[in-house]
Amino acid sequence: MELIARLDQQLQSLDERSLRRTRRVADTPCSPRVQVDGRPMLAFCSNDYLGLAAHPRLIEALREGATKYGVGSGASHLISGHSRAHAVLEERLAEFMSPHLESARALYFCTGYMANLAVLTGLTVGDRNAEIFSESMNHASLIDGARLSRVSVKVYPHADLEALAVLLRASSAATKLVVTDSVFSMDGDIAPLPALLALCERCGAWLVVDDAHGFGTLGAHGRGALEHFGLQSKYLVYVGTLSKAAGVGGAFVAAHASVIETLIQKARPYIYTTASAPALAHALLTSLDLIGGAEGIARRAHLQALLRQMEDGLHLRRWQRLPSMTAIQPVVIGANDEALRVAAALLEQGLWVPAIRPPTVPQNTARLRVTLSASHSTQEVAQLIVALNALEKEMT
Ligand SMILES: *Cc1c(COP(=O)(O)O)cnc(C)c1O
C-alpha cells in the first residue's frame, strides 16, 4: 500500500474504535474559566492544582526574568546555557527538599518527561549489573525511560509490595532501582511509599519517586509525597514536576549529591538538549515562595475542601468515583463510546472534563478524569456534581 494511504487507514481504525484524540484550542490563560474554540467553558481538566498558572505574581516574575536574563538560553547546560537563574533555582529546590533527603542537591530539567528518562538511564546505562523494578501503573515517561535504559526491567503489580519483595530478593543486580509514581495519574491513589522505602532500604535499592501530582499539593509546606508521609532517606531519588502545581514548566530531580553529579555526567536527556529559558527558572522562585508560604497553605486547604465536596456530593450507581484523596478525581464509566457521550453531554452544558480511554487506562475502564484546582469555587464544583448525578440517570 502507498505510504500515506497506510497512515490514513491506521487513523481510520482509531475512529472506528472511538480512540481518535483531538485537541481543543484555548484562547484564554489556564484557569477553570476558559474560552475554548471561541466558547466560554468551566474546565476540570488542567493539572494546575493550585491555580498558579496565571497568577499575577508569576506573570510579573516571568517578565522580570526575561528582562534580567533575556529569553533563550542559547545552549545546553554543559556548554554555555546554564544561567544564574537555573543555578539559584536548583539551590532553592535542594533547600526546599532537604528535610527529606541527605546531602540534597537538585537538578532542573526542561520537562518531567525528560527528567524521568534521565534518572532511569543515567543511573543504569552501561551497567550490566543494574536492574529496574517498575510499578505497573507508572506514567509513560517512566516506562519509556526504563526501555531506553536497556537494562533488565521487572514490572510489579500495582501497590503489590510482596510481589516486589520477591523480585528484589531474586535479583543479584548490584544496582537496583525501584521506580514508582507517588500519585497515580489515572486513578488518583497514592503509592504506599513508607513500606516501599523500608523494603528498598532492606534490599539495598534506590527508590525513585515520580511526584508529578504530589509536589505542591501534598504535605503541609507543599513538599509533596515525602512530606505527606514524613520520609527521609539518602536512597530516595525524587522527581518533582514544575509544570503542574507549580504553574510554570520543567521539572527537577532532588537526591543525594552523588546521584545529581552522576546525572550531570551521564544522563543524555540532560546533556543533549538546550537549557530551558532562564526566565522560567527565575519565575519558579516565585512559585516556590507561593507554594511554601501562607498562600500555598490556604490553596491546599481549599483544594481539600473541594475533594470532600466531590466525595459527599456524587451519588453514582453504575459509574464509579474512585476513592481518590488527591486532586485527580476519576469517574469510571466503562465503555469508550459511553465515556465519550458523557464528555460530549457535559461539554454541551459548558463543562469541560476529558474522557480518558485505553490504552491510557485498562480496557473497559474508560473514564472522566476530573481534576480539581484550588481556583475552582465550591459553586463550580457543585455545578459539576449536579450535572454528573443527573447524566448518570439520563443515560441508563
Ligand atoms: C505530567 C507527568 C510527567 C511529565 O511531566 P511534564 O513536565 O509534563 O513532562 C511525568 N510523570 C507523571 C506522573 C506525570 O503526571
Short mmCIF file of C-alpha atoms and ligand atoms in Angstrom, two decimals:
data_model
loop_
_atom_site.label_atom_id
_atom_site.label_comp_id
_atom_site.label_asym_id
_atom_site.label_seq_id
_atom_site.Cartn_x
_atom_site.Cartn_y
_atom_site.Cartn_z
CA MET A 1 0.00 0.00 0.00
CA GLU A 2 1.08 3.57 -0.66
CA LEU A 3 2.69 5.18 2.42
CA ILE A 4 0.15 7.92 3.05
CA ALA A 5 -2.79 5.58 2.45
CA ARG A 6 -1.31 3.28 5.07
CA LEU A 7 -1.28 6.06 7.66
CA ASP A 8 -4.81 7.12 6.76
CA GLN A 9 -6.04 3.57 7.15
CA GLN A 10 -4.48 3.36 10.63
CA LEU A 11 -6.06 6.70 11.57
CA GLN A 12 -9.45 5.49 10.38
CA SER A 13 -9.14 2.43 12.55
CA LEU A 14 -8.73 4.79 15.54
CA ASP A 15 -12.04 6.43 14.59
CA GLU A 16 -13.77 3.06 14.39
CA ARG A 17 -12.68 2.21 17.94
CA SER A 18 -13.57 5.68 19.34
CA LEU A 19 -9.87 6.20 20.04
CA ARG A 20 -9.06 9.21 17.88
CA ARG A 21 -7.85 12.11 20.05
CA THR A 22 -8.48 15.73 19.22
CA ARG A 23 -7.15 18.98 20.57
CA ARG A 24 -9.18 21.98 21.64
CA VAL A 25 -7.79 25.44 21.24
CA ALA A 26 -7.82 27.57 24.39
CA ASP A 27 -7.94 31.31 23.78
CA THR A 28 -7.52 32.29 27.44
CA PRO A 29 -4.89 31.53 30.12
CA CYS A 30 -5.11 28.27 32.02
CA SER A 31 -7.95 28.72 34.52
CA PRO A 32 -11.22 26.97 35.41
CA ARG A 33 -12.97 29.69 33.39
CA VAL A 34 -11.62 29.41 29.88
CA GLN A 35 -12.63 30.29 26.38
CA VAL A 36 -12.22 27.21 24.19
CA ASP A 37 -12.74 27.18 20.44
CA GLY A 38 -14.47 30.52 20.97
CA ARG A 39 -16.88 29.27 23.70
CA PRO A 40 -16.77 30.02 27.43
CA MET A 41 -16.32 26.85 29.50
CA LEU A 42 -15.88 25.71 33.06
CA ALA A 43 -12.84 23.42 32.91
CA PHE A 44 -11.99 20.43 35.11
CA CYS A 45 -9.02 19.20 33.15
CA SER A 46 -5.81 21.02 33.89
CA ASN A 47 -3.09 19.91 36.29
CA ASP A 48 -2.79 23.48 37.57
CA TYR A 49 -3.77 22.16 41.00
CA LEU A 50 -3.04 25.29 42.98
CA GLY A 51 -4.28 27.70 40.33
CA LEU A 52 -0.88 29.35 39.91
CA ALA A 53 -0.50 29.09 36.11
CA ALA A 54 -1.89 32.58 35.51
CA HIS A 55 -1.12 34.05 38.93
CA PRO A 56 -0.29 37.80 38.62
CA ARG A 57 2.87 37.39 40.71
CA LEU A 58 4.15 34.63 38.43
CA ILE A 59 3.38 36.66 35.32
CA GLU A 60 5.32 39.54 36.83
CA ALA A 61 8.21 37.25 37.84
CA LEU A 62 8.43 35.83 34.30
CA ARG A 63 8.52 39.34 32.87
CA GLU A 64 11.26 40.28 35.34
CA GLY A 65 13.18 37.10 34.44
CA ALA A 66 13.04 37.89 30.74
CA THR A 67 14.24 41.44 31.37
CA LYS A 68 17.10 40.19 33.51
CA TYR A 69 18.20 37.14 31.55
CA GLY A 70 16.72 37.51 28.07
CA VAL A 71 14.65 34.74 26.57
CA GLY A 72 16.59 31.85 25.07
CA SER A 73 19.40 30.10 26.96
CA GLY A 74 21.36 29.59 23.75
CA ALA A 75 22.95 26.22 24.52
CA SER A 76 22.81 23.11 26.66
CA HIS A 77 23.68 23.33 30.36
CA LEU A 78 27.12 21.80 29.88
CA ILE A 79 28.11 24.15 27.07
CA SER A 80 27.02 27.69 27.98
CA GLY A 81 23.27 27.62 28.66
CA HIS A 82 23.43 27.23 32.46
CA SER A 83 22.35 30.62 33.73
CA ARG A 84 22.48 32.14 37.21
CA ALA A 85 18.67 31.74 37.20
CA HIS A 86 18.99 27.95 36.81
CA ALA A 87 21.71 27.78 39.47
CA VAL A 88 19.71 29.79 42.02
CA LEU A 89 16.58 27.73 41.36
CA GLU A 90 18.49 24.48 41.90
CA GLU A 91 19.81 25.76 45.22
CA ARG A 92 16.32 26.76 46.33
CA LEU A 93 14.88 23.37 45.28
CA ALA A 94 17.60 21.46 47.13
CA GLU A 95 16.97 23.52 50.25
CA PHE A 96 13.20 23.06 49.92
CA MET A 97 13.51 19.26 49.71
CA SER A 98 16.40 18.90 52.15
CA PRO A 99 14.28 17.74 55.15
CA HIS A 100 13.62 14.54 53.20
CA LEU A 101 17.00 13.73 51.66
CA GLU A 102 20.62 13.54 52.76
CA SER A 103 23.28 15.78 51.16
CA ALA A 104 20.48 17.06 48.98
CA ARG A 105 21.20 18.61 45.61
CA ALA A 106 18.73 19.38 42.81
CA LEU A 107 18.88 19.41 39.02
CA TYR A 108 16.40 21.35 36.87
CA PHE A 109 15.07 19.82 33.63
CA CYS A 110 13.05 21.18 30.70
CA THR A 111 10.22 18.70 31.31
CA GLY A 112 9.21 15.92 33.66
CA TYR A 113 9.28 13.51 30.76
CA MET A 114 12.96 14.23 30.26
CA ALA A 115 13.75 14.14 33.98
CA ASN A 116 12.34 10.62 34.17
CA LEU A 117 14.26 9.48 31.09
CA ALA A 118 17.40 10.99 32.62
CA VAL A 119 17.04 9.28 36.01
CA LEU A 120 16.28 5.84 34.63
CA THR A 121 19.02 5.92 32.02
CA GLY A 122 21.58 7.99 33.92
CA LEU A 123 21.67 5.68 36.92
CA THR A 124 21.80 2.44 34.93
CA VAL A 125 23.20 2.84 31.42
CA GLY A 126 26.35 0.90 30.72
CA ASP A 127 25.89 -1.02 33.98
CA ARG A 128 25.23 -4.63 33.05
CA ASN A 129 24.72 -5.23 36.71
CA ALA A 130 21.67 -2.97 37.06
CA GLU A 131 18.01 -3.83 37.18
CA ILE A 132 14.84 -1.71 37.21
CA PHE A 133 11.69 -2.66 39.16
CA SER A 134 8.77 -0.71 37.79
CA GLU A 135 5.24 -0.36 39.23
CA SER A 136 2.63 -1.49 36.69
CA MET A 137 0.65 1.78 36.67
CA ASN A 138 3.64 4.04 36.17
CA HIS A 139 3.49 7.07 33.91
CA ALA A 140 4.52 6.63 30.26
CA SER A 141 7.71 8.63 30.80
CA LEU A 142 8.93 6.11 33.38
CA ILE A 143 8.06 3.22 31.09
CA ASP A 144 9.93 4.88 28.23
CA GLY A 145 12.90 5.64 30.49
CA ALA A 146 13.07 2.01 31.58
CA ARG A 147 13.02 0.88 27.94
CA LEU A 148 15.69 3.37 26.96
CA SER A 149 17.96 2.15 29.76
CA ARG A 150 18.26 -1.23 28.05
CA VAL A 151 18.77 -2.96 31.38
CA SER A 152 16.53 -5.73 32.70
CA VAL A 153 13.10 -4.37 33.71
CA LYS A 154 10.74 -6.22 36.05
CA VAL A 155 7.19 -4.90 36.34
CA TYR A 156 5.48 -5.47 39.69
CA PRO A 157 1.67 -5.38 40.09
CA HIS A 158 0.04 -2.17 41.33
CA ALA A 159 0.91 -1.50 45.01
CA ASP A 160 1.92 -5.15 45.49
CA LEU A 161 4.85 -4.98 47.90
CA GLU A 162 5.04 -8.72 48.39
CA ALA A 163 5.48 -9.31 44.67
CA LEU A 164 8.13 -6.58 44.62
CA ALA A 165 9.94 -8.13 47.59
CA VAL A 166 10.09 -11.49 45.81
CA LEU A 167 11.54 -9.84 42.69
CA LEU A 168 14.09 -7.85 44.70
CA ARG A 169 15.26 -10.89 46.67
CA ALA A 170 15.66 -12.91 43.47
CA SER A 171 17.81 -10.19 41.90
CA SER A 172 21.58 -10.33 42.03
CA ALA A 173 21.96 -6.89 40.42
CA ALA A 174 24.38 -4.57 42.22
CA THR A 175 22.28 -1.53 41.27
CA LYS A 176 18.58 -1.96 41.91
CA LEU A 177 16.18 0.83 41.03
CA VAL A 178 12.60 0.67 42.25
CA VAL A 179 10.50 3.18 40.34
CA THR A 180 7.03 4.44 41.15
CA ASP A 181 4.60 7.28 40.67
CA SER A 182 3.57 8.71 44.04
CA VAL A 183 0.09 9.82 43.00
CA PHE A 184 -1.12 7.69 40.08
CA SER A 185 -2.27 9.93 37.29
CA MET A 186 -5.32 7.99 36.15
CA ASP A 187 -6.70 6.71 39.49
CA GLY A 188 -5.52 9.44 41.86
CA ASP A 189 -4.44 6.92 44.51
CA ILE A 190 -1.13 7.20 46.41
CA ALA A 191 1.64 4.59 46.41
CA PRO A 192 2.49 3.01 49.80
CA LEU A 193 5.76 4.92 49.96
CA PRO A 194 6.73 4.26 53.61
CA ALA A 195 6.60 0.49 53.12
CA LEU A 196 8.25 0.80 49.72
CA LEU A 197 11.12 2.81 51.17
CA ALA A 198 11.59 0.37 54.05
CA LEU A 199 11.73 -2.50 51.56
CA CYS A 200 14.22 -0.65 49.35
CA GLU A 201 16.47 0.12 52.30
CA ARG A 202 16.39 -3.54 53.39
CA CYS A 203 17.23 -4.73 49.88
CA GLY A 204 19.81 -2.04 49.07
CA ALA A 205 17.75 -0.50 46.28
CA TRP A 206 17.19 3.10 45.18
CA LEU A 207 13.62 4.33 45.39
CA VAL A 208 12.76 6.66 42.51
CA VAL A 209 9.55 8.60 43.24
CA ASP A 210 7.81 10.50 40.45
CA ASP A 211 5.81 13.08 42.41
CA ALA A 212 4.37 14.95 39.42
CA HIS A 213 0.95 15.22 41.06
CA GLY A 214 2.14 15.49 44.66
CA PHE A 215 4.69 18.28 44.54
CA GLY A 216 2.98 21.49 45.70
CA THR A 217 -0.28 19.77 46.64
CA LEU A 218 0.73 17.26 49.34
CA GLY A 219 2.41 17.99 52.66
CA ALA A 220 1.98 20.95 54.99
CA HIS A 221 4.54 23.02 53.05
CA GLY A 222 3.76 21.51 49.65
CA ARG A 223 6.95 19.44 49.58
CA GLY A 224 4.86 16.61 48.21
CA ALA A 225 4.58 12.92 48.93
CA LEU A 226 7.78 12.72 51.00
CA GLU A 227 6.47 15.38 53.35
CA HIS A 228 2.98 13.82 53.33
CA PHE A 229 4.46 10.58 54.70
CA GLY A 230 7.34 12.15 56.64
CA LEU A 231 10.02 10.18 54.76
CA GLN A 232 13.75 10.79 54.80
CA SER A 233 16.47 8.74 53.13
CA LYS A 234 19.70 9.02 51.17
CA TYR A 235 18.37 6.33 48.80
CA LEU A 236 15.42 8.43 47.65
CA VAL A 237 15.58 9.89 44.15
CA TYR A 238 12.81 12.44 43.97
CA VAL A 239 11.34 13.76 40.72
CA GLY A 240 9.03 16.76 41.06
CA THR A 241 7.43 18.45 38.09
CA LEU A 242 7.12 22.21 37.97
CA SER A 243 4.52 22.20 35.19
CA LYS A 244 1.57 21.18 37.35
CA ALA A 245 1.02 22.64 40.85
CA ALA A 246 3.99 25.00 40.40
CA GLY A 247 2.20 26.52 37.42
CA VAL A 248 5.21 27.10 35.16
CA GLY A 249 7.11 24.31 33.43
CA GLY A 250 10.05 21.98 33.73
CA ALA A 251 10.88 19.52 36.48
CA PHE A 252 13.62 18.71 38.94
CA VAL A 253 15.38 15.75 40.43
CA ALA A 254 16.36 16.09 44.08
CA ALA A 255 18.62 13.44 45.56
CA HIS A 256 21.98 12.81 47.20
CA ALA A 257 24.69 14.97 45.61
CA SER A 258 26.37 11.88 44.13
CA VAL A 259 23.18 11.00 42.24
CA ILE A 260 22.89 14.51 40.84
CA GLU A 261 26.55 14.63 39.79
CA THR A 262 26.10 11.25 38.06
CA LEU A 263 23.11 12.59 36.11
CA ILE A 264 25.04 15.68 35.03
CA GLN A 265 27.89 13.48 33.79
CA LYS A 266 25.90 10.65 32.23
CA ALA A 267 22.23 11.38 31.53
CA ARG A 268 21.80 12.02 27.82
CA PRO A 269 18.31 13.62 28.20
CA TYR A 270 20.07 16.20 30.39
CA ILE A 271 23.21 16.65 28.33
CA TYR A 272 21.93 16.75 24.76
CA THR A 273 19.23 19.37 24.93
CA THR A 274 19.22 23.14 25.13
CA ALA A 275 18.67 24.56 28.61
CA SER A 276 15.17 25.99 29.08
CA ALA A 277 14.58 29.74 29.10
CA PRO A 278 16.29 31.18 32.21
CA ALA A 279 13.22 33.38 32.74
CA LEU A 280 11.20 30.23 33.53
CA ALA A 281 13.68 29.26 36.23
CA HIS A 282 13.50 32.80 37.60
CA ALA A 283 9.67 32.70 37.68
CA LEU A 284 9.81 29.38 39.51
CA LEU A 285 11.45 31.08 42.51
CA THR A 286 8.17 32.94 42.99
CA SER A 287 6.25 29.65 42.60
CA LEU A 288 8.28 28.19 45.44
CA ASP A 289 7.55 31.27 47.57
CA LEU A 290 3.83 30.84 46.89
CA ILE A 291 3.79 27.05 47.42
CA GLY A 292 5.73 27.19 50.69
CA GLY A 293 4.05 30.32 52.09
CA ALA A 294 0.67 31.26 53.56
CA GLU A 295 -0.99 31.41 50.14
CA GLY A 296 0.06 27.84 49.38
CA ILE A 297 -1.31 26.64 52.72
CA ALA A 298 -4.66 28.35 52.04
CA ARG A 299 -4.85 26.98 48.49
CA ARG A 300 -4.12 23.42 49.61
CA ALA A 301 -6.80 23.69 52.31
CA HIS A 302 -9.37 24.89 49.77
CA LEU A 303 -8.44 22.04 47.41
CA GLN A 304 -9.02 19.55 50.24
CA ALA A 305 -12.45 21.07 50.88
CA LEU A 306 -13.34 20.63 47.19
CA LEU A 307 -12.29 16.96 47.31
CA ARG A 308 -14.58 16.33 50.26
CA GLN A 309 -17.36 18.09 48.38
CA MET A 310 -16.96 15.66 45.45
CA GLU A 311 -16.86 12.70 47.79
CA ASP A 312 -20.02 13.77 49.61
CA GLY A 313 -21.95 15.06 46.61
CA LEU A 314 -21.62 12.38 43.93
CA HIS A 315 -24.24 9.65 44.20
CA LEU A 316 -23.42 7.20 41.43
CA ARG A 317 -24.67 3.66 40.93
CA ARG A 318 -23.44 2.42 37.55
CA TRP A 319 -20.49 4.72 37.25
CA GLN A 320 -17.86 4.80 39.94
CA ARG A 321 -15.96 7.66 41.52
CA LEU A 322 -12.62 6.17 42.51
CA PRO A 323 -11.77 6.71 46.19
CA SER A 324 -9.07 9.28 45.50
CA MET A 325 -7.83 11.67 48.16
CA THR A 326 -5.99 13.81 45.63
CA ALA A 327 -6.98 16.47 43.10
CA ILE A 328 -7.36 13.72 40.49
CA GLN A 329 -10.98 12.57 40.82
CA PRO A 330 -11.71 9.88 38.23
CA VAL A 331 -15.26 8.78 37.43
CA VAL A 332 -15.10 5.38 35.73
CA ILE A 333 -17.78 4.95 33.06
CA GLY A 334 -16.63 1.72 31.37
CA ALA A 335 -17.18 1.69 27.61
CA ASN A 336 -15.26 4.09 25.37
CA ASP A 337 -18.30 5.32 23.48
CA GLU A 338 -20.33 5.96 26.64
CA ALA A 339 -17.43 7.89 28.17
CA LEU A 340 -17.26 10.00 25.02
CA ARG A 341 -21.02 10.61 25.08
CA VAL A 342 -20.90 11.73 28.70
CA ALA A 343 -18.00 14.07 27.99
CA ALA A 344 -19.91 15.46 24.99
CA ALA A 345 -23.06 15.98 27.09
CA LEU A 346 -21.05 17.83 29.74
CA LEU A 347 -19.47 19.95 27.04
CA GLU A 348 -23.00 20.89 25.85
CA GLN A 349 -23.56 22.31 29.33
CA GLY A 350 -20.29 24.21 29.19
CA LEU A 351 -18.44 21.74 31.45
CA TRP A 352 -15.10 20.60 30.09
CA VAL A 353 -13.98 17.23 31.50
CA PRO A 354 -11.70 14.95 29.48
CA ALA A 355 -12.66 11.36 28.71
CA ILE A 356 -9.66 9.05 29.10
CA ARG A 357 -9.68 5.84 27.09
CA PRO A 358 -7.42 2.84 26.56
CA PRO A 359 -4.52 2.47 26.07
CA THR A 360 -4.02 5.23 28.67
CA VAL A 361 -6.27 3.23 31.05
CA PRO A 362 -7.16 -0.52 31.04
CA GLN A 363 -9.86 -1.85 28.67
CA ASN A 364 -13.45 -1.20 29.83
CA THR A 365 -12.40 1.42 32.35
CA ALA A 366 -12.83 4.49 30.15
CA ARG A 367 -13.42 7.37 32.48
CA LEU A 368 -13.90 11.02 33.07
CA ARG A 369 -10.78 12.41 34.63
CA VAL A 370 -11.98 15.29 36.75
CA THR A 371 -9.13 17.37 38.06
CA LEU A 372 -9.79 19.94 40.71
CA SER A 373 -7.87 23.12 41.27
CA ALA A 374 -7.68 25.50 44.19
CA SER A 375 -9.04 28.12 41.81
CA HIS A 376 -12.39 26.30 41.47
CA SER A 377 -15.13 27.72 43.68
CA THR A 378 -17.44 25.48 45.70
CA GLN A 379 -20.30 26.69 43.45
CA GLU A 380 -18.43 25.50 40.38
CA VAL A 381 -17.76 22.07 41.85
CA ALA A 382 -21.44 21.89 42.87
CA GLN A 383 -22.40 22.57 39.25
CA LEU A 384 -20.30 19.61 38.09
CA ILE A 385 -21.72 17.33 40.78
CA VAL A 386 -25.32 18.16 39.83
CA ALA A 387 -24.57 17.57 36.14
CA LEU A 388 -22.89 14.20 36.73
CA ASN A 389 -25.60 12.90 39.07
CA ALA A 390 -28.28 13.87 36.50
CA LEU A 391 -26.42 12.49 33.45
CA GLU A 392 -25.93 9.08 35.00
CA LYS A 393 -29.72 8.78 35.47
CA GLU A 394 -30.48 10.04 31.96
CA MET A 395 -28.05 7.69 30.28
CA THR A 396 -29.34 4.45 31.81
C1 LIG B 1 2.88 15.04 33.81
C2 LIG B 1 3.68 13.89 34.29
C3 LIG B 1 5.01 13.73 33.90
C4 LIG B 1 5.64 14.58 32.85
O1 LIG B 1 5.88 15.86 33.29
P1 LIG B 1 5.99 17.02 32.21
O2 LIG B 1 6.64 18.14 32.91
O3 LIG B 1 4.59 17.31 31.76
O4 LIG B 1 6.81 16.49 31.07
C5 LIG B 1 5.73 12.70 34.48
N1 LIG B 1 5.17 11.86 35.37
C6 LIG B 1 3.88 11.96 35.72
C7 LIG B 1 3.31 11.00 36.70
C8 LIG B 1 3.09 12.97 35.19
O5 LIG B 1 1.82 13.08 35.54
#
